[in-house]
Amino acid sequence: MSEYTLINNVRKFRFNCNEMTQQELASKAQVSRQTIVAIEKGKYSPSLELAFKIAQVFNAPLEEVFSYVIHDT
Amino acid sequence: MSYQEKKHITSIFTSLLFTVTYCMYIFQQYQNGTLDKIDSLSYWAYTVIIILSVKIGFNILVQIIFSIFHSLLSKEKQPNLVDELDNLIELKSLKYAFITFMLGFLMAMLSAANGMPMYVMFNLLILSFFAAEIVGPSSQVYYYRKGI
């Protein structure tokens, strides 16, 4: 049986953007810092719109920031 | 702990305080035998309206006091942004609060259908409202902590 997981590289991208803070990213993506924390920890899968917004902040393609991985269980 | 979590925990404690106070009052009335004597529908309808109004007013007051204390003590601004995560969590918690109230409502109707006294039905309705007021914020705290 296959299981799908949403993997994100938000932390890595923040680090590459001169250690952008979670609050800065949250302001740019027009969400609360708590939402960014939840996304980074993998506790929340963002909507497609928010995922695009975050990717735009990093000026990177969506699939580099978020990826959908299949695990075989 | 985030602002939302603190806000909802305050709300849970307010509801618990209200529920305990109400239960103590009703138990006292029950022991005195006052409840059996009241058989007027308008009395209970009036009581429900008063209790719900006071509860809502008290909730608003507590939230205002909480906001003031929170900004004074933590020097942190109250977040004025409600994003998709907040909306999703609110929707889920509303669902659980609604289910809780519906279960209470069903129990109240069953008590009436079984010929129990009127005060049982109305107290079940009031208590299910209080329970829903506890379940809603509790599930919000749970989702903020655990994630969706």
Short mmCIF file of C-alpha atoms in Angstrom, two decimals:
data_model
loop_
_atom_site.label_atom_id
_atom_site.label_comp_id
_atom_site.label_asym_id
_atom_site.label_seq_id
_atom_site.Cartn_x
_atom_site.Cartn_y
_atom_site.Cartn_z
CA MET A 1 0.00 0.00 0.00
CA SER A 2 1.27 3.49 -0.91
CA GLU A 3 1.22 6.50 1.39
CA TYR A 4 1.65 10.11 0.28
CA THR A 5 3.52 12.76 2.25
CA LEU A 6 3.93 16.45 1.54
CA ILE A 7 7.56 17.39 2.05
CA ASN A 8 8.61 21.04 2.24
CA ASN A 9 11.93 22.83 2.03
CA VAL A 10 10.72 26.09 3.54
CA ARG A 11 13.37 26.07 6.29
CA LYS A 12 16.13 25.49 3.72
CA PHE A 13 14.84 28.27 1.47
CA ARG A 14 14.58 30.68 4.40
CA PHE A 15 18.17 29.90 5.28
CA ASN A 16 19.26 30.57 1.69
CA CYS A 17 17.41 33.90 1.69
CA ASN A 18 19.81 35.46 4.22
CA GLU A 19 18.20 33.65 7.15
CA MET A 20 14.80 35.16 6.50
CA THR A 21 12.76 35.01 9.72
CA GLN A 22 9.48 33.15 9.98
CA GLN A 23 7.76 36.46 10.67
CA GLU A 24 9.20 38.03 7.50
CA LEU A 25 8.03 35.09 5.42
CA ALA A 26 4.63 35.19 7.11
CA SER A 27 4.23 38.90 6.33
CA LYS A 28 5.22 38.38 2.70
CA ALA A 29 2.87 35.42 2.28
CA GLN A 30 0.11 37.27 4.21
CA VAL A 31 -0.35 34.60 6.87
CA SER A 32 0.45 34.38 10.57
CA ARG A 33 3.82 33.21 11.85
CA GLN A 34 2.04 30.29 13.48
CA THR A 35 0.99 29.03 10.04
CA ILE A 36 4.57 29.14 8.78
CA VAL A 37 5.70 27.25 11.90
CA ALA A 38 3.01 24.60 11.28
CA ILE A 39 4.01 24.25 7.61
CA GLU A 40 7.72 23.92 8.44
CA LYS A 41 7.02 21.26 11.05
CA GLY A 42 4.84 19.38 8.57
CA LYS A 43 1.79 19.83 10.80
CA TYR A 44 -0.19 21.61 8.12
CA SER A 45 -0.42 21.18 4.36
CA PRO A 46 -1.02 24.63 2.87
CA SER A 47 -3.59 25.39 0.20
CA LEU A 48 -2.40 25.57 -3.38
CA GLU A 49 -2.69 29.36 -3.27
CA LEU A 50 -0.53 29.67 -0.15
CA ALA A 51 2.00 27.18 -1.52
CA PHE A 52 2.35 29.34 -4.66
CA LYS A 53 2.65 32.50 -2.56
CA ILE A 54 5.47 30.96 -0.49
CA ALA A 55 7.25 29.75 -3.64
CA GLN A 56 6.92 33.25 -5.13
CA VAL A 57 8.47 34.80 -2.00
CA PHE A 58 11.51 32.55 -2.54
CA ASN A 59 11.39 33.15 -6.29
CA ALA A 60 11.52 29.40 -6.84
CA PRO A 61 9.33 26.86 -8.63
CA LEU A 62 6.63 25.31 -6.51
CA GLU A 63 7.99 21.77 -6.85
CA GLU A 64 11.32 22.85 -5.36
CA VAL A 65 9.67 24.22 -2.25
CA PHE A 66 7.01 21.54 -1.88
CA SER A 67 7.10 17.96 -3.08
CA TYR A 68 4.70 15.09 -2.85
CA VAL A 69 6.50 11.88 -1.98
CA ILE A 70 5.10 8.36 -2.23
CA HIS A 71 6.13 5.83 0.42
CA ASP A 72 5.53 2.12 0.12
CA THR A 73 4.29 0.69 3.39
CA MET B 1 2.29 29.18 23.53
CA SER B 2 0.66 31.25 20.82
CA TYR B 3 -1.90 34.02 21.32
CA GLN B 4 -4.72 31.85 19.92
CA GLU B 5 -3.93 28.97 22.26
CA LYS B 6 -3.89 31.27 25.30
CA LYS B 7 -7.16 32.86 24.16
CA HIS B 8 -8.89 29.50 23.80
CA ILE B 9 -7.55 28.18 27.11
CA THR B 10 -8.97 31.30 28.81
CA SER B 11 -12.27 30.56 27.08
CA ILE B 12 -12.24 26.95 28.31
CA PHE B 13 -11.65 28.07 31.91
CA THR B 14 -14.42 30.66 31.67
CA SER B 15 -16.85 28.02 30.41
CA LEU B 16 -15.76 25.54 33.08
CA LEU B 17 -16.25 28.16 35.78
CA PHE B 18 -19.69 28.99 34.44
CA THR B 19 -20.68 25.32 34.18
CA VAL B 20 -19.54 24.49 37.71
CA THR B 21 -21.33 27.56 39.12
CA TYR B 22 -24.53 26.67 37.27
CA CYS B 23 -24.38 23.01 38.34
CA MET B 24 -23.90 24.03 41.98
CA TYR B 25 -26.86 26.42 41.76
CA ILE B 26 -29.12 23.80 40.14
CA PHE B 27 -28.06 21.11 42.61
CA GLN B 28 -28.93 23.44 45.47
CA GLN B 29 -32.34 24.11 43.90
CA TYR B 30 -32.85 20.38 43.40
CA GLN B 31 -32.05 19.62 47.04
CA ASN B 32 -34.46 22.35 48.18
CA GLY B 33 -37.14 20.81 46.00
CA THR B 34 -37.67 24.10 44.16
CA LEU B 35 -37.14 22.56 40.72
CA ASP B 36 -40.11 20.20 41.01
CA LYS B 37 -42.45 23.07 41.84
CA ILE B 38 -41.56 25.06 38.70
CA ASP B 39 -43.68 23.76 35.87
CA SER B 40 -43.98 26.86 33.73
CA LEU B 41 -42.59 26.78 30.20
CA SER B 42 -42.16 30.55 30.12
CA TYR B 43 -40.04 30.44 33.32
CA TRP B 44 -37.58 28.00 31.73
CA ALA B 45 -37.55 29.83 28.41
CA TYR B 46 -36.78 33.04 30.28
CA THR B 47 -34.05 31.29 32.30
CA VAL B 48 -32.41 29.92 29.13
CA ILE B 49 -32.43 33.37 27.49
CA ILE B 50 -30.95 35.01 30.60
CA ILE B 51 -28.25 32.35 31.06
CA LEU B 52 -27.17 32.38 27.41
CA SER B 53 -27.11 36.19 27.30
CA VAL B 54 -25.08 36.41 30.52
CA LYS B 55 -22.69 33.71 29.27
CA ILE B 56 -22.09 35.47 25.95
CA GLY B 57 -21.66 38.84 27.68
CA PHE B 58 -19.28 37.31 30.23
CA ASN B 59 -17.28 35.66 27.43
CA ILE B 60 -16.86 38.98 25.61
CA LEU B 61 -15.81 40.68 28.86
CA VAL B 62 -13.25 37.97 29.64
CA GLN B 63 -11.82 38.18 26.12
CA ILE B 64 -11.42 41.97 26.42
CA ILE B 65 -9.71 41.61 29.82
CA PHE B 66 -7.52 38.83 28.38
CA SER B 67 -6.47 41.02 25.43
CA ILE B 68 -5.56 43.90 27.74
CA PHE B 69 -3.58 41.67 30.14
CA HIS B 70 -1.90 39.84 27.30
CA SER B 71 -0.68 43.01 25.62
CA LEU B 72 0.46 44.43 28.98
CA LEU B 73 2.29 41.32 30.19
CA SER B 74 3.78 39.92 27.01
CA LYS B 75 4.23 43.24 25.12
CA GLU B 76 3.03 41.27 22.15
CA LYS B 77 0.51 42.69 19.71
CA GLN B 78 -2.80 40.92 19.23
CA PRO B 79 -2.68 39.27 15.79
CA ASN B 80 -5.24 40.96 13.56
CA LEU B 81 -4.73 38.52 10.73
CA VAL B 82 -6.97 35.49 10.32
CA ASP B 83 -5.50 33.14 7.73
CA GLU B 84 -6.52 29.84 6.16
CA LEU B 85 -5.17 27.75 9.07
CA ASP B 86 -7.21 29.75 11.58
CA ASN B 87 -10.33 29.40 9.42
CA LEU B 88 -9.84 25.67 8.97
CA ILE B 89 -9.31 25.10 12.69
CA GLU B 90 -12.34 27.24 13.51
CA LEU B 91 -14.50 25.25 11.10
CA LYS B 92 -13.38 21.93 12.56
CA SER B 93 -13.94 23.09 16.14
CA LEU B 94 -17.37 24.46 15.20
CA LYS B 95 -18.24 21.02 13.86
CA TYR B 96 -17.31 19.35 17.16
CA ALA B 97 -19.12 22.00 19.20
CA PHE B 98 -22.20 21.53 17.02
CA ILE B 99 -22.09 17.73 17.40
CA THR B 100 -21.80 18.12 21.18
CA PHE B 101 -24.78 20.44 21.30
CA MET B 102 -26.82 18.17 19.03
CA LEU B 103 -26.13 15.18 21.31
CA GLY B 104 -27.30 17.25 24.28
CA PHE B 105 -30.35 18.38 22.33
CA LEU B 106 -31.18 14.78 21.48
CA MET B 107 -30.82 13.74 25.13
CA ALA B 108 -33.09 16.63 26.16
CA MET B 109 -35.73 15.55 23.64
CA LEU B 110 -35.45 11.93 24.80
CA SER B 111 -35.96 13.03 28.40
CA ALA B 112 -39.08 14.96 27.37
CA ALA B 113 -40.34 12.02 25.30
CA ASN B 114 -39.94 9.73 28.29
CA GLY B 115 -42.12 11.97 30.42
CA MET B 116 -39.34 13.34 32.62
CA PRO B 117 -39.90 16.69 34.37
CA MET B 118 -39.49 19.87 32.33
CA TYR B 119 -36.46 21.02 34.30
CA VAL B 120 -34.51 17.94 33.14
CA MET B 121 -35.02 18.85 29.49
CA PHE B 122 -34.10 22.51 29.93
CA ASN B 123 -31.09 21.75 32.11
CA LEU B 124 -29.85 19.25 29.55
CA LEU B 125 -30.19 21.94 26.88
CA ILE B 126 -28.28 24.48 28.98
CA LEU B 127 -25.58 21.97 29.90
CA SER B 128 -25.15 20.85 26.30
CA PHE B 129 -24.63 24.51 25.37
CA PHE B 130 -21.95 24.78 28.07
CA ALA B 131 -20.38 21.49 26.93
CA ALA B 132 -20.26 22.76 23.34
CA GLU B 133 -18.59 25.95 24.63
CA ILE B 134 -15.89 23.76 26.21
CA VAL B 135 -15.48 21.29 23.34
CA GLY B 136 -15.12 24.04 20.68
CA PRO B 137 -12.10 25.87 22.20
CA SER B 138 -10.58 22.56 23.41
CA SER B 139 -10.52 21.18 19.88
CA GLN B 140 -9.05 24.47 18.67
CA VAL B 141 -6.20 24.20 21.18
CA TYR B 142 -5.73 20.56 20.12
CA TYR B 143 -5.49 21.44 16.43
CA TYR B 144 -3.15 24.40 17.04
CA ARG B 145 -0.85 22.05 18.96
CA LYS B 146 -1.09 18.91 16.87
CA GLY B 147 -1.69 20.46 13.47
CA ILE B 148 -4.13 19.49 10.75
#
